[in-house]
Amino acid sequence: MAGALVAVAALRPRLAGLGRRLERLRRVGGDDAFLVKGALSLEKLKDLCKEDKENVNPANLLQLYTQIVLDITYFEENQLVDEDFPEDSSIQRVKELISILLEPEVLVKENNMHQDLLSVLGAELLECLAWRRGALLYMYCHTVKERGEWLTENIDLFKKDTDTARLLSEGIFSDTHVLAMMYSGEMCYWGLKHCGEEKLGSHEMDSESNTELYCSSDSAVLDFREVGEKMLMKYVAVCEGPLKGQDWNTTNAKLILDYFKKFHN
């Protein structure tokens, strides 16, 4: 119940602001599907905020709020694209939209749920928020890159989304990709431990690569140490960098990396 009370208190001023924004946009967009959907969801959320707080799940409130934000801002993004990002106003509008697309995560933190960001909003909504911020910034940059020294003048805006850009550039598009790096590193650890140590003890290793492990019937070479080290170094880098504070644990990854060091020349 306490969580619901805090969530409702934090939502009310934001819902009022979204209501005013939606009213202004509908004067332009009329019956646009996303605005209509956003309006219906907004009324539903307002009703939920009036209900008995004991029966309200804070996560449901925040997820619905997130969906409203995604719908309304999508209409505004399309406006900017259709208008070819007007030079006199687009930078401020882009900043504002990115700020709005950050609000769901801000709300979770305000409700002291920052350690459960994934479980509160869900992987799909979190991924969509990050993707939309990155896509909006990309479209803006792509459109105005011919307009003088925009990058130099607006470098602060670009830096605000560098974490997302770094993750995407590393091929990390969701929590599944992060987990896969840890799992791959751990599997390489077990492969090296159960195949590699036997090889080290019973056979003379190649002087050029002392970690080439023949652990399959057809003698296919798999360098468990090299692959595992690469995966876990990237895992630690992103968990202690862009994903810092989101409850990713790197303790075991570091222990395995220390183990891998034994197999360096």
mmCIF file of C-alpha atoms in Angstrom:
data_model
loop_
_atom_site.group_PDB
_atom_site.id
_atom_site.type_symbol
_atom_site.label_atom_id
_atom_site.label_comp_id
_atom_site.label_asym_id
_atom_site.label_seq_id
_atom_site.Cartn_x
_atom_site.Cartn_y
_atom_site.Cartn_z
ATOM 1 C CA MET A 1 0.000 0.000 0.000
ATOM 2 C CA ALA A 2 2.824 2.417 0.833
ATOM 3 C CA GLY A 3 4.352 1.838 -2.593
ATOM 4 C CA ALA A 4 1.063 2.602 -4.308
ATOM 5 C CA LEU A 5 0.639 5.823 -2.316
ATOM 6 C CA VAL A 6 4.099 7.021 -3.306
ATOM 7 C CA ALA A 7 3.538 6.061 -6.944
ATOM 8 C CA VAL A 8 0.192 7.875 -7.115
ATOM 9 C CA ALA A 9 1.633 10.988 -5.469
ATOM 10 C CA ALA A 10 4.510 11.035 -7.970
ATOM 11 C CA LEU A 11 2.226 10.362 -10.938
ATOM 12 C CA ARG A 12 -0.434 13.006 -10.352
ATOM 13 C CA PRO A 13 1.535 16.111 -11.441
ATOM 14 C CA ARG A 14 2.950 14.181 -14.390
ATOM 15 C CA LEU A 15 -0.502 13.040 -15.486
ATOM 16 C CA ALA A 16 -1.711 16.613 -15.346
ATOM 17 C CA GLY A 17 1.196 17.661 -17.540
ATOM 18 C CA LEU A 18 0.567 14.835 -19.994
ATOM 19 C CA GLY A 19 -3.098 15.788 -20.134
ATOM 20 C CA ARG A 20 -2.246 19.366 -21.126
ATOM 21 C CA ARG A 21 0.288 18.125 -23.662
ATOM 22 C CA LEU A 22 -2.186 15.675 -25.153
ATOM 23 C CA GLU A 23 -4.867 18.336 -25.446
ATOM 24 C CA ARG A 24 -2.467 20.599 -27.331
ATOM 25 C CA LEU A 25 -1.340 17.795 -29.640
ATOM 26 C CA ARG A 26 -4.883 16.695 -30.456
ATOM 27 C CA ARG A 27 -5.641 20.178 -31.733
ATOM 28 C CA VAL A 28 -3.048 19.395 -34.387
ATOM 29 C CA GLY A 29 -3.231 15.634 -34.727
ATOM 30 C CA GLY A 30 -6.957 15.164 -34.246
ATOM 31 C CA ASP A 31 -7.796 11.452 -34.269
ATOM 32 C CA ASP A 32 -4.264 10.180 -34.758
ATOM 33 C CA ALA A 33 -4.234 6.552 -33.580
ATOM 34 C CA PHE A 34 -1.399 7.026 -31.107
ATOM 35 C CA LEU A 35 -2.960 10.136 -29.577
ATOM 36 C CA VAL A 36 -6.314 8.386 -29.237
ATOM 37 C CA LYS A 37 -4.653 5.397 -27.617
ATOM 38 C CA GLY A 38 -2.684 7.692 -25.317
ATOM 39 C CA ALA A 39 -5.847 9.560 -24.305
ATOM 40 C CA LEU A 40 -7.698 6.350 -23.452
ATOM 41 C CA SER A 41 -4.765 5.034 -21.445
ATOM 42 C CA LEU A 42 -4.433 8.345 -19.634
ATOM 43 C CA GLU A 43 -8.068 8.239 -18.495
ATOM 44 C CA LYS A 44 -7.612 4.645 -17.382
ATOM 45 C CA LEU A 45 -4.535 5.571 -15.363
ATOM 46 C CA LYS A 46 -6.318 8.505 -13.741
ATOM 47 C CA ASP A 47 -9.113 6.159 -12.667
ATOM 48 C CA LEU A 48 -6.621 3.656 -11.256
ATOM 49 C CA CYS A 49 -5.027 6.415 -9.214
ATOM 50 C CA LYS A 50 -8.408 7.092 -7.592
ATOM 51 C CA GLU A 51 -9.005 3.480 -6.580
ATOM 52 C CA ASP A 52 -8.400 1.880 -3.189
ATOM 53 C CA LYS A 53 -4.619 1.907 -2.901
ATOM 54 C CA GLU A 54 -4.561 -1.546 -1.316
ATOM 55 C CA ASN A 55 -5.744 -3.027 -4.613
ATOM 56 C CA VAL A 56 -3.313 -1.123 -6.834
ATOM 57 C CA ASN A 57 0.027 -2.528 -7.957
ATOM 58 C CA PRO A 58 2.582 0.325 -8.311
ATOM 59 C CA ALA A 59 4.345 -1.533 -11.143
ATOM 60 C CA ASN A 60 1.098 -1.614 -13.161
ATOM 61 C CA LEU A 61 0.688 2.146 -12.724
ATOM 62 C CA LEU A 62 4.250 2.843 -13.856
ATOM 63 C CA GLN A 63 4.000 0.492 -16.827
ATOM 64 C CA LEU A 64 0.800 2.138 -18.025
ATOM 65 C CA TYR A 65 2.377 5.573 -17.573
ATOM 66 C CA THR A 66 5.352 4.399 -19.652
ATOM 67 C CA GLN A 67 3.087 3.235 -22.467
ATOM 68 C CA ILE A 68 1.297 6.609 -22.493
ATOM 69 C CA VAL A 69 4.642 8.392 -22.751
ATOM 70 C CA LEU A 70 5.709 6.145 -25.634
ATOM 71 C CA ASP A 71 2.446 6.744 -27.544
ATOM 72 C CA ILE A 72 2.364 10.513 -27.138
ATOM 73 C CA THR A 73 6.032 11.061 -27.923
ATOM 74 C CA TYR A 74 5.792 8.826 -30.981
ATOM 75 C CA PHE A 75 3.307 11.260 -32.504
ATOM 76 C CA GLU A 76 5.646 14.155 -31.734
ATOM 77 C CA GLU A 77 8.638 12.343 -33.199
ATOM 78 C CA ASN A 78 6.705 11.800 -36.428
ATOM 79 C CA GLN A 79 5.879 15.504 -36.452
ATOM 80 C CA LEU A 80 9.565 16.373 -36.287
ATOM 81 C CA VAL A 81 10.401 13.932 -39.088
ATOM 82 C CA ASP A 82 7.583 15.256 -41.304
ATOM 83 C CA GLU A 83 8.789 18.817 -40.684
ATOM 84 C CA ASP A 84 12.391 17.784 -41.457
ATOM 85 C CA PHE A 85 13.562 18.864 -37.995
ATOM 86 C CA PRO A 86 13.114 22.643 -38.346
ATOM 87 C CA GLU A 87 16.346 24.430 -37.545
ATOM 88 C CA ASP A 88 14.829 27.074 -35.278
ATOM 89 C CA SER A 89 13.018 24.733 -32.870
ATOM 90 C CA SER A 90 13.995 21.088 -33.315
ATOM 91 C CA ILE A 91 16.923 21.011 -30.881
ATOM 92 C CA GLN A 92 14.731 22.148 -27.986
ATOM 93 C CA ARG A 93 11.961 19.737 -28.953
ATOM 94 C CA VAL A 94 14.406 16.823 -29.177
ATOM 95 C CA LYS A 95 15.834 17.653 -25.747
ATOM 96 C CA GLU A 96 12.322 17.810 -24.320
ATOM 97 C CA LEU A 97 11.278 14.481 -25.826
ATOM 98 C CA ILE A 98 14.402 12.716 -24.586
ATOM 99 C CA SER A 99 13.714 14.123 -21.130
ATOM 100 C CA ILE A 100 10.119 12.831 -21.242
ATOM 101 C CA LEU A 101 11.330 9.407 -22.396
ATOM 102 C CA LEU A 102 13.570 9.285 -19.325
ATOM 103 C CA GLU A 103 10.714 10.036 -16.931
ATOM 104 C CA PRO A 104 9.520 6.427 -16.412
ATOM 105 C CA GLU A 105 12.959 5.444 -15.134
ATOM 106 C CA VAL A 106 13.094 8.578 -12.975
ATOM 107 C CA LEU A 107 9.732 7.606 -11.507
ATOM 108 C CA VAL A 108 10.941 4.129 -10.616
ATOM 109 C CA LYS A 109 13.911 5.629 -8.790
ATOM 110 C CA GLU A 110 11.679 8.124 -6.984
ATOM 111 C CA ASN A 111 9.658 5.167 -5.720
ATOM 112 C CA ASN A 112 12.831 3.566 -4.359
ATOM 113 C CA MET A 113 12.564 0.775 -6.923
ATOM 114 C CA HIS A 114 15.844 1.538 -8.687
ATOM 115 C CA GLN A 115 17.241 -1.878 -7.852
ATOM 116 C CA ASP A 116 14.252 -3.504 -9.529
ATOM 117 C CA LEU A 117 14.103 -1.369 -12.676
ATOM 118 C CA LEU A 118 13.785 -4.423 -14.900
ATOM 119 C CA SER A 119 11.119 -6.145 -12.818
ATOM 120 C CA VAL A 120 9.080 -2.939 -12.424
ATOM 121 C CA LEU A 121 8.980 -1.782 -16.045
ATOM 122 C CA GLY A 122 9.821 -5.042 -17.790
ATOM 123 C CA ALA A 123 12.481 -5.755 -20.410
ATOM 124 C CA GLU A 124 10.280 -4.783 -23.374
ATOM 125 C CA LEU A 125 9.366 -1.321 -22.096
ATOM 126 C CA LEU A 126 12.905 -0.576 -20.906
ATOM 127 C CA GLU A 127 14.337 -1.613 -24.250
ATOM 128 C CA CYS A 128 11.746 0.444 -26.103
ATOM 129 C CA LEU A 129 12.536 3.573 -24.045
ATOM 130 C CA ALA A 130 16.255 3.238 -24.740
ATOM 131 C CA TRP A 131 15.677 2.491 -28.419
ATOM 132 C CA ARG A 132 13.343 5.458 -28.891
ATOM 133 C CA ARG A 133 15.779 7.883 -27.250
ATOM 134 C CA GLY A 134 18.596 6.601 -29.423
ATOM 135 C CA ALA A 135 16.500 6.566 -32.605
ATOM 136 C CA LEU A 136 15.261 10.119 -32.016
ATOM 137 C CA LEU A 137 18.788 11.395 -31.489
ATOM 138 C CA TYR A 138 19.999 9.515 -34.553
ATOM 139 C CA MET A 139 17.254 10.948 -36.776
ATOM 140 C CA TYR A 140 18.021 14.443 -35.546
ATOM 141 C CA CYS A 141 21.762 14.043 -36.141
ATOM 142 C CA HIS A 142 21.221 12.465 -39.561
ATOM 143 C CA THR A 143 18.894 15.262 -40.658
ATOM 144 C CA VAL A 144 20.854 18.279 -39.465
ATOM 145 C CA LYS A 145 24.436 17.082 -40.016
ATOM 146 C CA GLU A 146 24.700 19.301 -43.098
ATOM 147 C CA ARG A 147 23.753 22.389 -41.084
ATOM 148 C CA GLY A 148 27.103 23.675 -39.939
ATOM 149 C CA GLU A 149 28.877 22.771 -36.719
ATOM 150 C CA TRP A 150 25.842 21.264 -34.950
ATOM 151 C CA LEU A 151 27.865 18.510 -33.246
ATOM 152 C CA THR A 152 30.340 20.945 -31.704
ATOM 153 C CA GLU A 153 27.588 23.288 -30.546
ATOM 154 C CA ASN A 154 25.372 20.554 -29.083
ATOM 155 C CA ILE A 155 27.870 18.024 -27.756
ATOM 156 C CA ASP A 156 26.215 18.059 -24.300
ATOM 157 C CA LEU A 157 22.991 16.670 -25.772
ATOM 158 C CA PHE A 158 24.865 13.884 -27.539
ATOM 159 C CA LYS A 159 26.708 12.942 -24.327
ATOM 160 C CA LYS A 160 23.385 12.442 -22.522
ATOM 161 C CA ASP A 161 22.697 9.314 -24.605
ATOM 162 C CA THR A 162 26.230 7.958 -24.906
ATOM 163 C CA ASP A 163 25.476 5.033 -22.584
ATOM 164 C CA THR A 164 22.778 3.780 -24.939
ATOM 165 C CA ALA A 165 25.028 4.370 -27.934
ATOM 166 C CA ARG A 166 27.864 2.434 -26.291
ATOM 167 C CA LEU A 167 25.650 -0.553 -25.534
ATOM 168 C CA LEU A 168 24.264 -0.614 -29.078
ATOM 169 C CA SER A 169 27.751 -0.307 -30.586
ATOM 170 C CA GLU A 170 28.816 -3.338 -28.528
ATOM 171 C CA GLY A 171 25.907 -5.358 -29.913
ATOM 172 C CA ILE A 172 24.052 -5.293 -26.578
ATOM 173 C CA PHE A 173 20.374 -4.661 -27.269
ATOM 174 C CA SER A 174 18.740 -6.170 -24.182
ATOM 175 C CA ASP A 175 19.356 -7.806 -20.813
ATOM 176 C CA THR A 176 19.393 -11.140 -22.628
ATOM 177 C CA HIS A 177 22.592 -10.115 -24.404
ATOM 178 C CA VAL A 178 24.205 -9.122 -21.108
ATOM 179 C CA LEU A 179 23.268 -12.440 -19.509
ATOM 180 C CA ALA A 180 24.525 -14.319 -22.565
ATOM 181 C CA MET A 181 27.998 -12.820 -22.103
ATOM 182 C CA MET A 182 28.130 -13.994 -18.487
ATOM 183 C CA TYR A 183 26.793 -17.437 -19.368
ATOM 184 C CA SER A 184 29.270 -17.797 -22.256
ATOM 185 C CA GLY A 185 32.161 -16.839 -20.003
ATOM 186 C CA GLU A 186 31.052 -19.298 -17.335
ATOM 187 C CA MET A 187 30.661 -22.124 -19.857
ATOM 188 C CA CYS A 188 34.178 -21.426 -21.135
ATOM 189 C CA TYR A 189 35.394 -21.609 -17.525
ATOM 190 C CA TRP A 190 33.879 -25.062 -17.097
ATOM 191 C CA GLY A 191 35.204 -26.140 -20.472
ATOM 192 C CA LEU A 192 38.701 -25.004 -19.570
ATOM 193 C CA LYS A 193 38.510 -26.489 -16.081
ATOM 194 C CA HIS A 194 37.309 -29.930 -17.124
ATOM 195 C CA CYS A 195 39.062 -30.252 -20.494
ATOM 196 C CA GLY A 196 41.942 -27.789 -20.327
ATOM 197 C CA GLU A 197 43.456 -28.846 -17.024
ATOM 198 C CA GLU A 198 43.513 -32.482 -18.147
ATOM 199 C CA LYS A 199 45.309 -31.482 -21.315
ATOM 200 C CA LEU A 200 47.791 -29.349 -19.411
ATOM 201 C CA GLY A 201 48.604 -32.243 -17.093
ATOM 202 C CA SER A 202 48.899 -35.031 -19.635
ATOM 203 C CA HIS A 203 50.146 -33.507 -22.898
ATOM 204 C CA GLU A 204 52.744 -31.024 -23.981
ATOM 205 C CA MET A 205 50.993 -27.884 -25.237
ATOM 206 C CA ASP A 206 51.791 -26.042 -28.454
ATOM 207 C CA SER A 207 54.284 -23.269 -27.716
ATOM 208 C CA GLU A 208 52.340 -20.738 -29.809
ATOM 209 C CA SER A 209 49.029 -21.298 -28.011
ATOM 210 C CA ASN A 210 48.920 -23.138 -24.730
ATOM 211 C CA THR A 211 45.145 -22.945 -24.516
ATOM 212 C CA GLU A 212 44.059 -24.769 -27.666
ATOM 213 C CA LEU A 213 41.766 -27.454 -26.343
ATOM 214 C CA TYR A 214 40.715 -30.521 -28.292
ATOM 215 C CA CYS A 215 37.516 -31.455 -26.472
ATOM 216 C CA SER A 216 35.320 -32.891 -29.193
ATOM 217 C CA SER A 217 35.312 -36.115 -31.155
ATOM 218 C CA ASP A 218 36.331 -34.420 -34.397
ATOM 219 C CA SER A 219 39.189 -32.522 -32.708
ATOM 220 C CA ALA A 220 37.681 -29.089 -33.374
ATOM 221 C CA VAL A 221 39.748 -26.423 -31.676
ATOM 222 C CA LEU A 222 38.037 -24.185 -29.146
ATOM 223 C CA ASP A 223 40.090 -21.688 -27.202
ATOM 224 C CA PHE A 224 37.982 -21.550 -24.069
ATOM 225 C CA ARG A 225 40.293 -19.100 -22.346
ATOM 226 C CA GLU A 226 40.343 -16.557 -25.153
ATOM 227 C CA VAL A 227 36.604 -16.673 -25.828
ATOM 228 C CA GLY A 228 35.656 -16.660 -22.147
ATOM 229 C CA GLU A 229 38.015 -13.825 -21.322
ATOM 230 C CA LYS A 230 36.679 -11.700 -24.159
ATOM 231 C CA MET A 231 33.062 -12.239 -23.097
ATOM 232 C CA LEU A 232 33.651 -11.560 -19.408
ATOM 233 C CA MET A 233 35.818 -8.490 -19.936
ATOM 234 C CA LYS A 234 33.015 -6.964 -21.996
ATOM 235 C CA TYR A 235 30.455 -8.053 -19.381
ATOM 236 C CA VAL A 236 32.374 -6.375 -16.558
ATOM 237 C CA ALA A 237 32.956 -3.237 -18.653
ATOM 238 C CA VAL A 238 29.271 -2.668 -19.420
ATOM 239 C CA CYS A 239 28.011 -3.670 -15.964
ATOM 240 C CA GLU A 240 30.388 -1.254 -14.266
ATOM 241 C CA GLY A 241 29.940 1.365 -16.970
ATOM 242 C CA PRO A 242 26.607 2.080 -18.750
ATOM 243 C CA LEU A 243 24.683 -0.376 -16.546
ATOM 244 C CA LYS A 244 26.233 0.700 -13.245
ATOM 245 C CA GLY A 245 23.649 0.929 -10.478
ATOM 246 C CA GLN A 246 21.245 -1.506 -12.136
ATOM 247 C CA ASP A 247 22.101 -4.435 -9.870
ATOM 248 C CA TRP A 248 24.365 -6.395 -12.213
ATOM 249 C CA ASN A 249 26.875 -8.461 -10.221
ATOM 250 C CA THR A 250 30.440 -8.811 -11.523
ATOM 251 C CA THR A 251 32.011 -10.700 -8.606
ATOM 252 C CA ASN A 252 31.906 -14.151 -10.196
ATOM 253 C CA ALA A 253 32.992 -12.785 -13.566
ATOM 254 C CA LYS A 254 36.119 -11.284 -11.974
ATOM 255 C CA LEU A 255 36.926 -14.552 -10.181
ATOM 256 C CA ILE A 256 36.740 -16.425 -13.482
ATOM 257 C CA LEU A 257 38.912 -13.801 -15.190
ATOM 258 C CA ASP A 258 41.536 -14.332 -12.478
ATOM 259 C CA TYR A 259 41.348 -18.072 -13.191
ATOM 260 C CA PHE A 260 41.844 -17.460 -16.922
ATOM 261 C CA LYS A 261 45.061 -15.517 -16.194
ATOM 262 C CA LYS A 262 46.730 -18.770 -15.134
ATOM 263 C CA PHE A 263 46.610 -19.945 -18.728
ATOM 264 C CA HIS A 264 48.380 -16.945 -20.270
ATOM 265 C CA ASN A 265 51.896 -17.553 -21.581
#
